PDB file of C-alpha atoms and ligand atoms in Angstrom:
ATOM      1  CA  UNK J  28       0.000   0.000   0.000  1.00 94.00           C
ATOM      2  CA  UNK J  29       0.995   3.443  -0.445  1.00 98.00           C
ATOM      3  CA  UNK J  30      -0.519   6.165   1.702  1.00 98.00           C
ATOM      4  CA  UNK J  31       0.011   9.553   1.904  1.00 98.00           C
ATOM      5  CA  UNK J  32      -0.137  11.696   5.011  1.00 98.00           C
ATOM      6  CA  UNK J  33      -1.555  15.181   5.120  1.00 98.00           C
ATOM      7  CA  UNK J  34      -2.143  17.984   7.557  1.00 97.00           C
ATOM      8  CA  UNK J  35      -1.253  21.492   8.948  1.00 97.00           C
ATOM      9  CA  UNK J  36       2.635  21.508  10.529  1.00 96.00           C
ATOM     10  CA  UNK J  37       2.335  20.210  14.304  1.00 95.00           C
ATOM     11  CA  UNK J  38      -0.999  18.106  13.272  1.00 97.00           C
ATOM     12  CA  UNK J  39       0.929  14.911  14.611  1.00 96.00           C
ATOM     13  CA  UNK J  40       2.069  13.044  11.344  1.00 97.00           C
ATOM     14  CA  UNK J  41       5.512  12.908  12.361  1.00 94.00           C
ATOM     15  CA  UNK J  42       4.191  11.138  15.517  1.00 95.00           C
ATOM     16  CA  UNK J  43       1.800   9.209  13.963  1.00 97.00           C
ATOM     17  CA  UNK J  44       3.689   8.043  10.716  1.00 97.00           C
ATOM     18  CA  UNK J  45       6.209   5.060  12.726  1.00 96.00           C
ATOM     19  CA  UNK J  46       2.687   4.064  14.497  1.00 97.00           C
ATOM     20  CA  UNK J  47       0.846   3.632  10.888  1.00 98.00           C
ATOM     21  CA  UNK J  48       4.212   2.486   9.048  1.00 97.00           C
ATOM     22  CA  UNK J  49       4.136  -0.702  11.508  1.00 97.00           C
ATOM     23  CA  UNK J  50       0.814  -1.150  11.946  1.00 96.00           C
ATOM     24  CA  UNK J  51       0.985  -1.409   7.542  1.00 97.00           C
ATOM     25  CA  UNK J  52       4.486  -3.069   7.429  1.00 97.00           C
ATOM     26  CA  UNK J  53       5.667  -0.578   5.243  1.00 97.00           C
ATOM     27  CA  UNK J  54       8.760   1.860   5.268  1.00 98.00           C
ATOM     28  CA  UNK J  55       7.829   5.991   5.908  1.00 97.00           C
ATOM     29  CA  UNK J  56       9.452   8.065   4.189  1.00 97.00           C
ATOM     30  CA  UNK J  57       9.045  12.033   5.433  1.00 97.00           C
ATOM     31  CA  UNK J  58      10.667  14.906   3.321  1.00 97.00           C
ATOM     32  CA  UNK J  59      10.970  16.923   6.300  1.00 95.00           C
ATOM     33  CA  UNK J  60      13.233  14.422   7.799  1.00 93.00           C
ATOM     34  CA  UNK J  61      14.994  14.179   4.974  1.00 95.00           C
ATOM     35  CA  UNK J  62      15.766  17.545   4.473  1.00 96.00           C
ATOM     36  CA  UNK J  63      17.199  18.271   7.991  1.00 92.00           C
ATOM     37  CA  UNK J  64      19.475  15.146   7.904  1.00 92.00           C
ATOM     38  CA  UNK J  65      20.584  16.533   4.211  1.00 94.00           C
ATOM     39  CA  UNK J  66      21.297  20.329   6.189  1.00 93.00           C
ATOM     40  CA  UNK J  67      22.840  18.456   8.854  1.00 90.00           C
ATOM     41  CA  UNK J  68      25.418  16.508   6.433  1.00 93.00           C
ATOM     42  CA  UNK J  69      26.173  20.143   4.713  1.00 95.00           C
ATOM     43  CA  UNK J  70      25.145  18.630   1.261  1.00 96.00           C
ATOM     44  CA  UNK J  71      24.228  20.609  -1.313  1.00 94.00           C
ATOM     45  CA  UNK J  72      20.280  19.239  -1.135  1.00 93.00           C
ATOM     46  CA  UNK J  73      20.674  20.660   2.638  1.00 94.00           C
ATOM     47  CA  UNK J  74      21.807  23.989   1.733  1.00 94.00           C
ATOM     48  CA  UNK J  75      19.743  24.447  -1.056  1.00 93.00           C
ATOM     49  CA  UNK J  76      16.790  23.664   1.082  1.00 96.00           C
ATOM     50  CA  UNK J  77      18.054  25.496   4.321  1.00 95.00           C
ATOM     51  CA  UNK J  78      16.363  29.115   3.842  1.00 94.00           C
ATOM     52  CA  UNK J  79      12.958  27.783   2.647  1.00 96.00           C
ATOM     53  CA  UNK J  80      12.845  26.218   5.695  1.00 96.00           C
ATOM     54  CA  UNK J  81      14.011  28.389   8.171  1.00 93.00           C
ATOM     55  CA  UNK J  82      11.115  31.083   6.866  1.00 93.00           C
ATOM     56  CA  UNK J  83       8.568  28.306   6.700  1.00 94.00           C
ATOM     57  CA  UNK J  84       8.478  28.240   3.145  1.00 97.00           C
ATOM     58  CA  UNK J  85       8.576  24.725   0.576  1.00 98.00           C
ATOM     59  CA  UNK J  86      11.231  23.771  -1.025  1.00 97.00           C
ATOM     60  CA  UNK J  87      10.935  23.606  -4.535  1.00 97.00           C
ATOM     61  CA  UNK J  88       8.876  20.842  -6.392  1.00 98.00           C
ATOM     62  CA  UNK J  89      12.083  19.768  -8.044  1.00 96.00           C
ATOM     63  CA  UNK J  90      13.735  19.045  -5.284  1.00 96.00           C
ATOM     64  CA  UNK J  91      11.029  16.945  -3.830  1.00 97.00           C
ATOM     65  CA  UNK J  92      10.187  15.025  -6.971  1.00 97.00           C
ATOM     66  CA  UNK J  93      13.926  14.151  -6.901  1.00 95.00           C
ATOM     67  CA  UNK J  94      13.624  12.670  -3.216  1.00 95.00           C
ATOM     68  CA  UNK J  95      11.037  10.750  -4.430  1.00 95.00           C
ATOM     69  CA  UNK J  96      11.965   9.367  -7.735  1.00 94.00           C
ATOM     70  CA  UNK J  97      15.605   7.843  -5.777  1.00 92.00           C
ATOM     71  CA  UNK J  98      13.610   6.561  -3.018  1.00 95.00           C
ATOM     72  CA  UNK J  99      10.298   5.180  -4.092  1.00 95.00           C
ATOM     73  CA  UNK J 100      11.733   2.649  -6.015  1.00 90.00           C
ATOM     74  CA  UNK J 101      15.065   1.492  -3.898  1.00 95.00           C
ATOM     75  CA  UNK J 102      14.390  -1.972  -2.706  1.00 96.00           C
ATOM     76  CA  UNK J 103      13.207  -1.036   0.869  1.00 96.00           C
ATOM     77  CA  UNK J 104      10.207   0.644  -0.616  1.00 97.00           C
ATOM     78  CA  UNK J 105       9.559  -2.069  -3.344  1.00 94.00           C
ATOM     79  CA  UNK J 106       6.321  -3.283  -1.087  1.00 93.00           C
ATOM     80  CA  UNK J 107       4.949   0.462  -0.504  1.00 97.00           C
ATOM     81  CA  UNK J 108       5.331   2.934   1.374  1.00 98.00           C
ATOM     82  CA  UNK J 109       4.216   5.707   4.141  1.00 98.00           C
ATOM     83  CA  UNK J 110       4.393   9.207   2.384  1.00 98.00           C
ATOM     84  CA  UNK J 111       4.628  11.538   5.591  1.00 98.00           C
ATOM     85  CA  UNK J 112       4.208  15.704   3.935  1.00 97.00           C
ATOM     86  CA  UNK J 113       5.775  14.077   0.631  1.00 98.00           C
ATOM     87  CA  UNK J 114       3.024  15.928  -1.029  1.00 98.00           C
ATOM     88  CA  UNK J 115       2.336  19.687  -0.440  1.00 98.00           C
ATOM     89  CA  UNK J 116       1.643  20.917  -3.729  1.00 98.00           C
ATOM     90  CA  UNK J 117      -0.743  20.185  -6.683  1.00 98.00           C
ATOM     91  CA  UNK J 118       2.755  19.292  -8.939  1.00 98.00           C
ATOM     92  CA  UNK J 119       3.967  16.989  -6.096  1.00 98.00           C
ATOM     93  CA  UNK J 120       0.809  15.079  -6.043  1.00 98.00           C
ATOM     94  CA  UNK J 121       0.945  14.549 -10.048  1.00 98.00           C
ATOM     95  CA  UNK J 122       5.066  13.913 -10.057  1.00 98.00           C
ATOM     96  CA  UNK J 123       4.327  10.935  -6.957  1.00 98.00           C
ATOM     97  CA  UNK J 124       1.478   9.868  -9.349  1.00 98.00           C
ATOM     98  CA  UNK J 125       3.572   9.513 -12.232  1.00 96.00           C
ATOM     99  CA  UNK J 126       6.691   8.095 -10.289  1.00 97.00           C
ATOM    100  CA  UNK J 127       4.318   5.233  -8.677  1.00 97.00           C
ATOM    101  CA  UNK J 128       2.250   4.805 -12.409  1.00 97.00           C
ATOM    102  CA  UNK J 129       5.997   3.777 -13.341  1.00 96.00           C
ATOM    103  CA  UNK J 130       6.169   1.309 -10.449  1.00 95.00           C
ATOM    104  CA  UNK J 131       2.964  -0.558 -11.202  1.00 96.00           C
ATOM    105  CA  UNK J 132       1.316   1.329  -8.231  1.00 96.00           C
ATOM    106  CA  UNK J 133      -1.016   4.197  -7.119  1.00 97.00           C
ATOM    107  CA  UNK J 134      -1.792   6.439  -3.382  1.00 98.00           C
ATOM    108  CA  UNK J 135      -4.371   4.041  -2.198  1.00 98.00           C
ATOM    109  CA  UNK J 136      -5.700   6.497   0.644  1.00 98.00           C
ATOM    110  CA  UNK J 137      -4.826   9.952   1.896  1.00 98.00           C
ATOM    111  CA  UNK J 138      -4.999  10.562   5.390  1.00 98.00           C
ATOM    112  CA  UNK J 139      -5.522  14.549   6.363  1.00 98.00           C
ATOM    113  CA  UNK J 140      -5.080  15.462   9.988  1.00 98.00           C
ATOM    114  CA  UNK J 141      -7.170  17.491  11.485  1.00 97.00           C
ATOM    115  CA  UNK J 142      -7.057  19.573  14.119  1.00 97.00           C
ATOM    116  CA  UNK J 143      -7.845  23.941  14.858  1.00 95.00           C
ATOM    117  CA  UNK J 144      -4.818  26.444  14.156  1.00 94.00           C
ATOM    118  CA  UNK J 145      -4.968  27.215  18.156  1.00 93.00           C
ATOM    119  CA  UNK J 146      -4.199  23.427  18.841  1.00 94.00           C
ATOM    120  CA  UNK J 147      -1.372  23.412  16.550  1.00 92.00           C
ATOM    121  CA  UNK J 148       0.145  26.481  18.125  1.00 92.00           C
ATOM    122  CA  UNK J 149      -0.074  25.283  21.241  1.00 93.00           C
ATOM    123  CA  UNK J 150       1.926  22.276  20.238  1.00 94.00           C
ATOM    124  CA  UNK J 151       4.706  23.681  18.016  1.00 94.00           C
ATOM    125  CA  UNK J 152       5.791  26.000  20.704  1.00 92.00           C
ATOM    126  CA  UNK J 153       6.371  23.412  23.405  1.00 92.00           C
ATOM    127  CA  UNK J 154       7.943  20.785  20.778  1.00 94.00           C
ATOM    128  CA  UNK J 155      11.264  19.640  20.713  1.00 96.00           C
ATOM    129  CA  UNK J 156      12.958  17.409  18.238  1.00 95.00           C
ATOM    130  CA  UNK J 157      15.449  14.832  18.709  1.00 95.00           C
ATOM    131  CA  UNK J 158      18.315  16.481  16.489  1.00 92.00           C
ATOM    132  CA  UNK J 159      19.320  12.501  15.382  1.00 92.00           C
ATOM    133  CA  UNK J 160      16.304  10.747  14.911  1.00 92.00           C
ATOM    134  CA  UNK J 161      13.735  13.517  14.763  1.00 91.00           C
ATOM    135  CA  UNK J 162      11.806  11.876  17.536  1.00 93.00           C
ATOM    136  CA  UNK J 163       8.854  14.894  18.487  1.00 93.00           C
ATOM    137  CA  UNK J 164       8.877  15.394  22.343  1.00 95.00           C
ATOM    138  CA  UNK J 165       6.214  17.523  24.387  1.00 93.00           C
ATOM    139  CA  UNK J 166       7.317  18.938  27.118  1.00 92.00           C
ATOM    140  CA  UNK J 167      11.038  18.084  27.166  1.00 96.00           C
ATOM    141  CA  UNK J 168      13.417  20.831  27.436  1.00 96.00           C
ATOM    142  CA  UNK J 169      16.437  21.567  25.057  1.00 96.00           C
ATOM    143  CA  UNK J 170      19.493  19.352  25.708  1.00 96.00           C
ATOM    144  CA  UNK J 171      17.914  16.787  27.080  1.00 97.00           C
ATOM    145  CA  UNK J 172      19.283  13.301  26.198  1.00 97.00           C
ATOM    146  CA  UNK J 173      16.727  11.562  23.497  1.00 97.00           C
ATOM    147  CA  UNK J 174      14.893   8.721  24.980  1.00 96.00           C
ATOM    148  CA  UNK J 175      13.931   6.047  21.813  1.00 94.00           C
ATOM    149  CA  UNK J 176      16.065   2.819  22.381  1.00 94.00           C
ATOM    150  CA  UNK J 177      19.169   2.742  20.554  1.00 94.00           C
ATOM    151  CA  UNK J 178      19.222   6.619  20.131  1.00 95.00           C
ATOM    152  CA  UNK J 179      21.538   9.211  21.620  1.00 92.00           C
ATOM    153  CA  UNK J 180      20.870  11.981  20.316  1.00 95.00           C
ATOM    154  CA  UNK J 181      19.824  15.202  22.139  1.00 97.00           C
ATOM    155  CA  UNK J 182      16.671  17.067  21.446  1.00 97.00           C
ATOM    156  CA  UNK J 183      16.503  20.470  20.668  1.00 96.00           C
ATOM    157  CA  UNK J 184      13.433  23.127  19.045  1.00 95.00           C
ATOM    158  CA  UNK J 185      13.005  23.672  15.608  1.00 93.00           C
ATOM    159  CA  UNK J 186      14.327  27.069  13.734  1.00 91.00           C
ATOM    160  CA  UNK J 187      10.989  27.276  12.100  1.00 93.00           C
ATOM    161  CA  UNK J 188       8.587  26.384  15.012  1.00 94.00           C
ATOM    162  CA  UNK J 189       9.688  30.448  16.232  1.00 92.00           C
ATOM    163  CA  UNK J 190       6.012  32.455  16.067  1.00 91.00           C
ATOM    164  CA  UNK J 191       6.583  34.198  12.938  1.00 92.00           C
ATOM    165  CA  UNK J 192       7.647  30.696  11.056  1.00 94.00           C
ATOM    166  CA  UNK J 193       5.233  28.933  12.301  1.00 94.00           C
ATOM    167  CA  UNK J 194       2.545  31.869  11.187  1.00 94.00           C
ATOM    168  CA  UNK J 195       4.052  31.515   7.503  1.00 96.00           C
ATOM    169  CA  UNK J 196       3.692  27.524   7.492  1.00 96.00           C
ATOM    170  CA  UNK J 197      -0.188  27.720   8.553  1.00 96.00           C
ATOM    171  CA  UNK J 198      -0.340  30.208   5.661  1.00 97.00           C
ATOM    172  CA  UNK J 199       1.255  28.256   3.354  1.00 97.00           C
ATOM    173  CA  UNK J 200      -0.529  25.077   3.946  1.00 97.00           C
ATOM    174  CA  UNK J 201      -3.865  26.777   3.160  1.00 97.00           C
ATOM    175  CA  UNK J 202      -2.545  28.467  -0.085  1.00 98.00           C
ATOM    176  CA  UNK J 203      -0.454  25.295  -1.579  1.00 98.00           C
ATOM    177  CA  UNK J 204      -1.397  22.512   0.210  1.00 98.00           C
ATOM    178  CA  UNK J 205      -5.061  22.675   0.967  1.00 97.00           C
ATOM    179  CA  UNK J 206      -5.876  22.331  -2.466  1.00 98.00           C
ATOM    180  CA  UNK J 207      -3.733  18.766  -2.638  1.00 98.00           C
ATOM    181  CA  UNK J 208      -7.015  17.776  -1.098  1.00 97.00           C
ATOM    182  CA  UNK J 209      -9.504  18.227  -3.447  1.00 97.00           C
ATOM    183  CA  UNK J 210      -6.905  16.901  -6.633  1.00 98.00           C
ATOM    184  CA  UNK J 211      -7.343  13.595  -4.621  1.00 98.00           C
ATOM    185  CA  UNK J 212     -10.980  13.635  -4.361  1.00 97.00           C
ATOM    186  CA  UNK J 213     -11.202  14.826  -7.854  1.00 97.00           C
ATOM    187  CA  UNK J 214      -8.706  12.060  -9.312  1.00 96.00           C
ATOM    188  CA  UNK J 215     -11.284   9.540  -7.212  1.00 97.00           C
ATOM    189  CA  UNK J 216      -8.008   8.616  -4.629  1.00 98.00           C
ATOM    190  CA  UNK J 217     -10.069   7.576  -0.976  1.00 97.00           C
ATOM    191  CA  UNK J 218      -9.447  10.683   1.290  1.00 98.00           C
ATOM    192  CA  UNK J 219     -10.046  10.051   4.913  1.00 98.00           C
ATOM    193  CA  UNK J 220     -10.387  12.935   7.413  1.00 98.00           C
ATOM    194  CA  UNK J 221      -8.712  12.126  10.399  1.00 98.00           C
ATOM    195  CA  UNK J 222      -9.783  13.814  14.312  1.00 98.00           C
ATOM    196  CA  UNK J 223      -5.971  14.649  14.957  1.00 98.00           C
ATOM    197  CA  UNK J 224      -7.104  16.385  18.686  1.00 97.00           C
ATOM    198  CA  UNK J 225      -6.949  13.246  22.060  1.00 97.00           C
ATOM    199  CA  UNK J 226      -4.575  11.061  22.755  1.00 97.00           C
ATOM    200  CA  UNK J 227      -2.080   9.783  20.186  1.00 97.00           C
ATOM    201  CA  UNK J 228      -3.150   6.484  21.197  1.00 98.00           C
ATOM    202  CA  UNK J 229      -6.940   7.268  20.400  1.00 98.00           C
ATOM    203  CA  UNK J 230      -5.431   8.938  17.273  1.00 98.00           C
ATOM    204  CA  UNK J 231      -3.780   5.912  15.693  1.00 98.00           C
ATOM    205  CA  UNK J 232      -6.694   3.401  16.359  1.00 98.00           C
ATOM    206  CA  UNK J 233      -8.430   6.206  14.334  1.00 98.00           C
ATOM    207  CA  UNK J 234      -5.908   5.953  11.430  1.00 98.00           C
ATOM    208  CA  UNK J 235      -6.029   2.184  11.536  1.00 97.00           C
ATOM    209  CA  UNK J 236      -9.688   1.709  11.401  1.00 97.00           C
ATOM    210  CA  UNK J 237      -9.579   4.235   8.516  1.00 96.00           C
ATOM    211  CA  UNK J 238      -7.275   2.317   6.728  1.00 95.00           C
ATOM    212  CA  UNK J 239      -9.293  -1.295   7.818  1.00 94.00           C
ATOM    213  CA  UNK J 240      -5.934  -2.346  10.300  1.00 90.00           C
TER     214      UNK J 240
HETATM  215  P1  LIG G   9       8.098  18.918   8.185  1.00 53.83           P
HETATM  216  O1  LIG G   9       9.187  18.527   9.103  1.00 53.83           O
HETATM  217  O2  LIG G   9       7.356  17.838   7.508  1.00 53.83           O
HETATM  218  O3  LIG G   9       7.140  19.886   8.994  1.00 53.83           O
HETATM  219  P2  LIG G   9       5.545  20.069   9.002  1.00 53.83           P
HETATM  220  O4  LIG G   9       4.759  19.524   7.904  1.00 53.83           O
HETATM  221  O5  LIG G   9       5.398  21.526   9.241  1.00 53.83           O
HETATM  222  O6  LIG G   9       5.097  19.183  10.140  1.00 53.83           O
HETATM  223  P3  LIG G   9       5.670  19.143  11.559  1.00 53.83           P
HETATM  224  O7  LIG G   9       6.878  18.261  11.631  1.00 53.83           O
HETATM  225  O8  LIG G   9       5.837  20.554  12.096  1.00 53.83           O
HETATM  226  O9  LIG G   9       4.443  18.562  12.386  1.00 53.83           O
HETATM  227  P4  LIG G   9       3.823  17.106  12.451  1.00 53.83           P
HETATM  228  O10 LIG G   9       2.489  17.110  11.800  1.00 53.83           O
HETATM  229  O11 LIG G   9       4.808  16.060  12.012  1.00 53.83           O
HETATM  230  O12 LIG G   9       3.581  17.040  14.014  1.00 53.83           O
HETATM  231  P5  LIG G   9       4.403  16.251  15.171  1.00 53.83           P
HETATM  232  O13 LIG G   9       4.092  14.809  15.121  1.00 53.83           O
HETATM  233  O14 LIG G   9       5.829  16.682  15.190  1.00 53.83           O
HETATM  234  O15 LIG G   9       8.657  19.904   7.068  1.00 53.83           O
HETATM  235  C1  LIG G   9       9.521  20.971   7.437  1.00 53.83           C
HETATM  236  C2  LIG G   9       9.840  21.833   6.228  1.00 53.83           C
HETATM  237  O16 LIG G   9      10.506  21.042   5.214  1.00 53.83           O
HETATM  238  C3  LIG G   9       8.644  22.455   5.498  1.00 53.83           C
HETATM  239  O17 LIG G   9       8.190  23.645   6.144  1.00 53.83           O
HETATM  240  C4  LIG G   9       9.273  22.723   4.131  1.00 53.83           C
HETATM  241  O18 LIG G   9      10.127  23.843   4.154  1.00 53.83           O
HETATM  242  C5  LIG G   9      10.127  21.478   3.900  1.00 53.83           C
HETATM  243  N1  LIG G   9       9.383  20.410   3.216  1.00 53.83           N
HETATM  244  C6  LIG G   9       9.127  19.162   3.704  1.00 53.83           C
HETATM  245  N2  LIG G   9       8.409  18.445   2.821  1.00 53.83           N
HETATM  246  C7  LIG G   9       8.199  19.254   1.750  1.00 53.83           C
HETATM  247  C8  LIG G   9       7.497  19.102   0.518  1.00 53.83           C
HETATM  248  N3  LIG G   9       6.852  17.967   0.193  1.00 53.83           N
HETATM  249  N4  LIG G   9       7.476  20.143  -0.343  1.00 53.83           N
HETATM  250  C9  LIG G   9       8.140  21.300  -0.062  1.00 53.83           C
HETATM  251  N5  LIG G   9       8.812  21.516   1.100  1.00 53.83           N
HETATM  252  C10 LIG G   9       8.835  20.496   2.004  1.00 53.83           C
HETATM  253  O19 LIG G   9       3.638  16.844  16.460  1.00 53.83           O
HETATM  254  C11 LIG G   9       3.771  18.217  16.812  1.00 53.83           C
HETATM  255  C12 LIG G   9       3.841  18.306  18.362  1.00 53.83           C
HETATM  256  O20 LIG G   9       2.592  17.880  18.908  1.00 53.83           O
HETATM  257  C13 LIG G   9       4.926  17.405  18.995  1.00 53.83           C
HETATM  258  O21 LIG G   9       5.461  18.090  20.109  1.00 53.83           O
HETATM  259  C14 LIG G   9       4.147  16.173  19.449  1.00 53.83           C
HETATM  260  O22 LIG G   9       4.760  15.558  20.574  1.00 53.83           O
HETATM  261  C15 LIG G   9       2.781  16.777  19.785  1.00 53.83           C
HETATM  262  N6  LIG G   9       1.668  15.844  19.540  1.00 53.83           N
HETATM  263  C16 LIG G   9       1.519  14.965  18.505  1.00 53.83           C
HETATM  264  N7  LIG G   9       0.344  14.308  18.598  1.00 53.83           N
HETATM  265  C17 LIG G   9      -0.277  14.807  19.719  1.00 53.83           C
HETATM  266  C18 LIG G   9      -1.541  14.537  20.327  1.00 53.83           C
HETATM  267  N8  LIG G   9      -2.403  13.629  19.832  1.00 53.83           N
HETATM  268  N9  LIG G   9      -1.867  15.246  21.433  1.00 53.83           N
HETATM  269  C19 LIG G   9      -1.002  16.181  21.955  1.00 53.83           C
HETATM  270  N10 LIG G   9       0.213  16.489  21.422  1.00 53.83           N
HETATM  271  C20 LIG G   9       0.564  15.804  20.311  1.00 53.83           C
END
């Protein structure tokens, strides 16, 4: 299966998607993540990428169709695949359906997130990220020693989770990504709104009974 995960930043895909990726025995793959670790390794793909995110902004399509063309088809992937904010533009959403056409496959469901602006606010400004495996904590201060098995890295907040970032990302999403939505419903792709607001227990048994796990 291939299914792609969308929502406002701090909606809880990043803490949903390992939840969903086992639960489907499939591999995530999450552009965000992939962009940091890039910045982190000083590549080019990092530095190119590096402003848009500090301000909030997307990177452009290119870039992501290129993250998904050398990944979607590596061997790990071969079975399907988690898309976690793969697709945040109306291009994106016709380059992954092109790029899985090629591999014999389609998005089988979207999942969207859903949850108020005040929410979100409320939990981008007391997130913290571990800086190695981009585990999302709540409530756990900067410098503290990450706490998933086999991990030490050291969490730390998020450039673009200041107020005036976060502002630009919420605006964002509703010009270039809220439309995503209806090219899905329009292309006949199952789009499932998710209640993204209670536990994130009570959050995945939502996703998997959406998806019929
Ligand atoms: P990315 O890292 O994907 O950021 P995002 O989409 O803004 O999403 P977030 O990571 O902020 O939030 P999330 O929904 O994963 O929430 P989380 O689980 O952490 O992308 C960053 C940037 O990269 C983009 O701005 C862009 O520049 C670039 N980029 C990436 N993909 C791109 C693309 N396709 N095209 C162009 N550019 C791209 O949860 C948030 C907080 O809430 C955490 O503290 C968590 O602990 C807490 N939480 C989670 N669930 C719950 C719950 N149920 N109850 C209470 N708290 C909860």
């Amino acid at each position: 299966m291939d299914i792609v995960l969308l929502g406002k930043p701090g909606a809880g895909k990043g803490t949903q998607a390992p939840r969903i990726s086992a639960a489907l025995g499939v591999p995530t793959i999450a552009t965000g993540d992939v962009l940091r670790a890039a910045l982190r390794a000083g590549t080019p793909l990092g530095l190119e990428a590096k402003a848009y995110m500090d301000r909030g902004d997307l990177v452009p399509d290119a870039v992501i169709l290129g993250i998904m063309k050398e990944t979607l088809a590596t061997p790990p992937f071969m079975r399907g695949s988690l898309l976690d904010g793969v697709v945040r533009t109306t291009p994106q959403a016709e380059g992954l359906d092109s790029v899985l056409r090629e591999l014999g496959r389609k998005v089988d469901a979207v999942l969207m997130f859903d949850i108020d602006d005040e929410e979100l606010v409320r939990r981008l400004s007391g997130r913290t990220v571990c800086t190695t495996c981009q585990t999302p904590y709540t409530g756990v201060a900067s410098g503290t020693r990450c706490t998933k098995p086999g991990c030490e890295g050291t969490v730390s907040r998020r450039k673009d989770d200041e107020p005036e970032a976060i502002r630009n990302r919420l605006a964002v999403y509703q010009r270039q990504t809220a439309p995503v939505l209806d090219w899905y419903r329009r292309n006949g792709t199952k789009v499932v709104t998710i209640d993204a607001v209670g536990a994130v227990d009570e959050v995945t048994d939502r996703a998997r009974r959406a998806l019929g796990l």
